């Protein structure tokens, strides 16, 4: 990956023709090679003994190298992955079962049981000669090709270095035994030193990932119960609708409407979980395939994006830990670049990154030397574990203590910067050289770029290169729409495309550090897969959190969503994008469609005459002509892609342009290419007025054009982050992060899936990323309010999944899932009504259900039983604990009657009437103890509806029990149904009640709750008994009502 590093801050505005460069030098990019590659393993295909290119299948010519061809014949389905034609035996290849006797002459019999080591001297991962990549059509009734992600059979689990000599010899012997059974090696071959290399070569050809099917004993009962629950719901609603409660008709009608909506919401949530999927990756195979010893590292480069706005609300020490964990990734340093977006133009963050870059010179080599996890120092040093476990290096203890002291000093320096930033000078901030800080006015400032570290930056303490770190603050001017986080992310996409142009991008929030240093490698197992990778728009990781109380009172971990819903979506078209912890394919963000699989060619018969074959199917000769013609065009255009309904051509990934030769993105093409491109929509109208950026979009495998220089690239980077760059372009509409909602993540992923892209859900054994979450009630509700408001905005926009994208390639179950993500806030209205009905019934003495017959009660029991069994079976296949499931159910009610309700009305006011409503939060002091923030009470308007519901239902319970005591034994029967619904509401709102009451001098909330209920009931009973009134003796005299 080419590098462009400078040592000073560059600030400027393209519109004002301003550019200020303090100091810095640049380095030209490197070249990339292009080779004919195998579509299975990525190796060079090689040539035959006669010097001709090796061709495995003479029917379709699908590019497969000889080792993969032999491996497929011996252990696979013996067929070509493109046309499913059985492979014919080539000269020098071993005979396998099913070969025709006359398929080859017998002159190579002596060589039949020999295996040659076909490892190439040098392999470069690049597209094929014509740059095409065509994912293939698989035969539905055959097993997957041996390079696909779901290959059955024994899978090797490590490299030679991971085992001692005896274990390694045992593994190789077992492998040779299997080869002998298949006739691929001779039994008297002895111990050949080349066996190890052949074993590793076979290992590298294995798939990089596979699906782990959920046992049918777990998933089949789950599906059966779902169908049974649908049937039970049908009979339940038949009874409810045909037997109204005439004495409480309004209550009955409201309850039936609410129950129908709940059933609809359940269907939207349930059926996308019909086919949950688990996946596992093989990192050692990735390393053996792309990081072979003595060869160039062929792993794809990655640009990492970190976004932040206000360092006073998002502490710089947290952002610094995130950046340090990125710089210490277990990945080739020249292939990692970290871009930090400062959307608040804060000098505090600028200075903090400078300190972070200096500390990284010592922290990164320490992490890599001792392979520690996690590589964020704040969270590594606070671990309550035995840090000496598995550490045999005697110097580790000494170095760890020294590093911890240096980190404490680093924190002191960061905290000093924070303290200094609390009070801004009247004249504004000044940099160390006396220059005024360009971002003193955070709403009116030029774009700023500062590159730290990298190939020409400071080396680490061991003299090794560090990954590049880039500070970016986009230009802001009054009168322009900046689109908050989505706009900042799009600016990072353009800056990174100009400076590094890695084909993949990792997006992280500033408080989400990398907990697993191999996280990027996990994603590469999917994105660099020869078959699946080109169809993937992103790989999404689950969100995991630190600092949450043990009981997770407000369901901050969101385990049900990440471990049940997302795995269900992974079995359809892929998980939704959740805003962080996601590795993107850059081409998918540019609005391109995924590669279209070629249709399987029709089978022809050579027995027909030539004149008949022209009418009945075409001859091979004509096919070959078409193929030559397509290859010629393929030499001109790397691939035909569709972009928003139009065909777009993109050049190959090799060096194409010199920067000086690019004019309007089209110079350097010949006349045929130029006329083809000009006949399509102008690239500048979509991507903006930057020829460098437009060129980068045509380079599918990343890299920078040949002949670029750093000064021009920096100037162009300032240009692409100017505030007016996106005007009259497709940015935010069809390209990049999509504008129009505060939850831009849902919109962005939805647009990609509509174009036909797939996504993958990756759940490593060690959590890839960890972040922080608000643990007190008010902050949690405001977080949920923002998410729900974004869903309402999408519902009221043109991108609503109910009516958008029906001409695309979005699968129906995936559409149901997206509909559920934008409809769920509206459930708050029926939920609020349904939670009020029990209290009204208890206070009025009426009920929504008439007297039940024995037959009708069966449907009620069956419905409750099916709900319970569905939940139990869901927990069984997902592995989620019942506590996490119950917390999720409780917070669904708490959020539904508070944040979701306000989001609906706020969204309607904002979209329909242009009224933007904000809810203020006031706080009181919290305890200094662990999880003290959990007991922090902040009054907000969101607390009013659930508080009202709790009071209403508690009063209803007291009134209902008192009335039953007053009216005698006969009134207790109808009371139990009402009490059941009232207690259902109170139990679900119980965590809210605990948060409302705070610590209460450590008195358990449940004790306070029962004390109030029992005291109220006994008080009313006491009044009913009337112990202080004299008892009358004798007959009771009453007026008879008859005039005597």
Coordinates of N, CA and C in Angstrom, one line a residue, residues 270-344:
X270 N -40.3 -12.9 14.5 CA -40.1 -14.3 14.6 C -39.6 -15.0 13.3
X271 N -40.2 -14.7 12.2 CA -39.9 -15.5 11.0 C -38.5 -15.2 10.4
X272 N -37.9 -14.0 10.5 CA -36.5 -13.8 10.1 C -35.5 -14.7 11.0
X273 N -36.0 -15.3 12.1 CA -35.2 -16.2 12.8 C -35.4 -17.7 12.5
X274 N -36.0 -17.9 11.3 CA -36.4 -19.3 11.0 C -35.1 -20.1 10.7
X275 N -34.1 -19.6 10.2 CA -32.9 -20.3 9.8 C -31.6 -19.7 10.3
X276 N -31.4 -19.8 11.7 CA -30.2 -19.2 12.3 C -29.0 -19.9 11.8
X277 N -27.9 -19.1 11.8 CA -26.6 -19.7 11.2 C -25.5 -19.3 12.2
X278 N -24.6 -20.3 12.4 CA -23.3 -20.0 13.1 C -22.2 -20.3 12.1
X279 N -21.1 -19.5 12.2 CA -20.0 -19.7 11.4 C -18.7 -19.7 12.2
X280 N -17.7 -20.4 11.7 CA -16.4 -20.4 12.3 C -15.3 -20.2 11.2
X281 N -14.2 -19.6 11.6 CA -13.2 -19.2 10.7 C -11.9 -20.0 11.0
X282 N -11.0 -20.1 10.1 CA -9.7 -20.8 10.2 C -8.6 -19.8 9.9
X283 N -8.1 -19.1 11.0 CA -7.1 -18.1 10.8 C -5.8 -18.7 10.4
X284 N -5.4 -19.9 10.8 CA -4.2 -20.4 10.4 C -4.1 -20.7 8.9
X285 N -5.3 -21.0 8.3 CA -5.3 -21.3 6.8 C -5.2 -19.9 6.1
X286 N -5.8 -18.9 6.7 CA -5.6 -17.5 6.1 C -4.1 -17.2 6.0
X287 N -3.4 -17.4 7.1 CA -2.0 -17.1 7.2 C -1.2 -17.9 6.2
X288 N -1.5 -19.2 6.1 CA -0.7 -20.1 5.2 C -1.0 -19.8 3.7
X289 N -2.2 -19.2 3.4 CA -2.5 -18.9 2.1 C -1.9 -17.6 1.6
X290 N -1.9 -16.6 2.5 CA -1.6 -15.2 2.1 C -0.3 -14.7 2.8
X291 N 0.3 -15.4 3.7 CA 1.5 -14.9 4.4 C 2.5 -16.0 4.4
X292 N 2.8 -16.6 3.3 CA 3.8 -17.6 3.1 C 5.2 -17.1 3.4
X293 N 6.0 -17.9 4.0 CA 7.4 -17.5 4.3 C 8.2 -17.3 3.1
X294 N 8.9 -16.2 3.0 CA 9.7 -15.9 1.9 C 9.0 -15.3 0.7
X295 N 7.7 -15.0 0.9 CA 6.9 -14.4 -0.2 C 6.3 -13.1 0.4
X296 N 5.9 -12.2 -0.5 CA 5.3 -10.9 0.0 C 3.9 -11.2 0.7
X297 N 3.7 -10.4 1.7 CA 2.4 -10.5 2.4 C 1.3 -10.1 1.5
X298 N 0.3 -11.0 1.3 CA -0.8 -10.7 0.3 C -2.1 -10.4 1.0
X299 N -2.1 -10.2 2.3 CA -3.4 -9.8 3.0 C -3.8 -8.4 2.5
X300 N -5.1 -8.2 2.4 CA -5.6 -6.9 1.9 C -5.4 -5.8 2.9
X301 N -5.1 -4.6 2.5 CA -5.0 -3.5 3.4 C -6.3 -3.1 4.0
X302 N -6.3 -2.4 5.1 CA -7.5 -2.0 5.8 C -7.4 -0.6 6.3
X303 N -8.4 0.2 6.1 CA -8.4 1.5 6.7 C -9.4 1.5 7.8
X304 N -9.0 2.0 9.0 CA -9.8 1.9 10.2 C -10.3 3.3 10.5
X305 N -11.6 3.5 10.7 CA -12.2 4.8 10.9 C -12.7 4.9 12.4
X306 N -12.3 6.0 13.1 CA -12.8 6.2 14.4 C -13.4 7.6 14.4
X307 N -14.7 7.7 14.9 CA -15.4 9.0 14.8 C -15.6 9.5 16.2
X308 N -15.5 10.8 16.4 CA -15.7 11.5 17.7 C -16.2 12.9 17.4
X309 N -16.9 13.5 18.4 CA -17.4 14.8 18.2 C -16.9 15.8 19.2
X310 N -17.2 15.5 20.5 CA -16.9 16.4 21.6 C -16.0 15.7 22.6
X311 N -14.7 16.0 22.7 CA -13.8 15.3 23.6 C -14.1 15.5 25.1
X312 N -14.9 16.5 25.4 CA -15.3 16.8 26.8 C -16.4 15.8 27.2
X313 N -17.2 15.3 26.2 CA -18.2 14.3 26.5 C -17.8 12.9 26.2
X314 N -16.8 12.8 25.3 CA -16.2 11.5 25.0 C -14.7 11.6 25.4
X315 N -14.4 11.2 26.6 CA -13.1 11.4 27.1 C -11.9 11.0 26.2
X316 N -10.9 11.9 26.1 CA -9.8 11.6 25.2 C -9.1 10.3 25.6
X317 N -9.0 10.0 26.8 CA -8.3 8.8 27.2 C -9.0 7.5 26.7
X318 N -10.3 7.6 26.5 CA -11.0 6.4 25.9 C -10.7 6.4 24.4
X319 N -10.8 7.5 23.7 CA -10.4 7.5 22.3 C -9.0 7.1 22.1
X320 N -8.1 7.5 23.0 CA -6.7 7.1 22.9 C -6.5 5.6 23.0
X321 N -7.3 5.0 23.9 CA -7.2 3.5 24.1 C -7.7 2.8 22.8
X322 N -8.8 3.4 22.2 CA -9.2 2.8 21.0 C -8.2 2.8 19.9
X323 N -7.5 4.0 19.8 CA -6.5 4.2 18.8 C -5.3 3.3 19.0
X324 N -4.9 3.1 20.3 CA -3.8 2.3 20.6 C -4.1 0.8 20.3
X325 N -5.3 0.4 20.5 CA -5.7 -1.0 20.2 C -5.7 -1.2 18.7
X326 N -5.9 -0.2 17.9 CA -5.9 -0.3 16.4 C -4.4 -0.4 16.0
X327 N -3.6 0.5 16.5 CA -2.2 0.5 16.1 C -1.5 -0.8 16.5
X328 N -2.0 -1.5 17.5 CA -1.3 -2.8 17.9 C -2.0 -4.0 17.3
X329 N -2.8 -3.8 16.3 CA -3.4 -5.0 15.6 C -2.4 -6.0 15.2
X330 N -2.9 -7.3 15.3 CA -2.1 -8.4 14.7 C -2.2 -8.4 13.2
X331 N -1.6 -7.5 12.6 CA -1.7 -7.4 11.1 C -0.5 -6.6 10.6
X332 N -0.2 -6.8 9.4 CA 1.0 -6.2 8.8 C 0.9 -4.7 8.9
X333 N 1.9 -4.0 9.5 CA 1.8 -2.6 9.8 C 1.6 -1.7 8.6
X334 N 2.2 -2.1 7.4 CA 2.1 -1.3 6.3 C 0.7 -1.4 5.6
X335 N -0.1 -2.3 6.1 CA -1.5 -2.5 5.6 C -2.6 -2.0 6.5
X336 N -2.2 -1.2 7.5 CA -3.2 -0.7 8.5 C -3.0 0.8 8.5
X337 N -4.1 1.5 8.4 CA -4.1 3.0 8.5 C -5.3 3.4 9.4
X338 N -5.1 4.2 10.4 CA -6.1 4.6 11.3 C -6.5 6.1 11.1
X339 N -7.8 6.3 10.8 CA -8.2 7.7 10.5 C -9.2 8.1 11.7
X340 N -8.9 9.2 12.3 CA -9.7 9.7 13.4 C -10.4 10.9 13.0
X341 N -11.7 10.9 13.0 CA -12.5 12.1 12.6 C -12.9 12.9 13.8
X342 N -12.4 14.1 13.8 CA -12.8 15.1 14.9 C -13.8 16.1 14.3
X343 N -15.1 15.8 14.6 CA -16.1 16.6 14.0 C -16.4 17.9 14.8
X344 N -15.6 18.0 15.9 CA -15.8 19.2 16.7 C -14.6 20.1 16.6

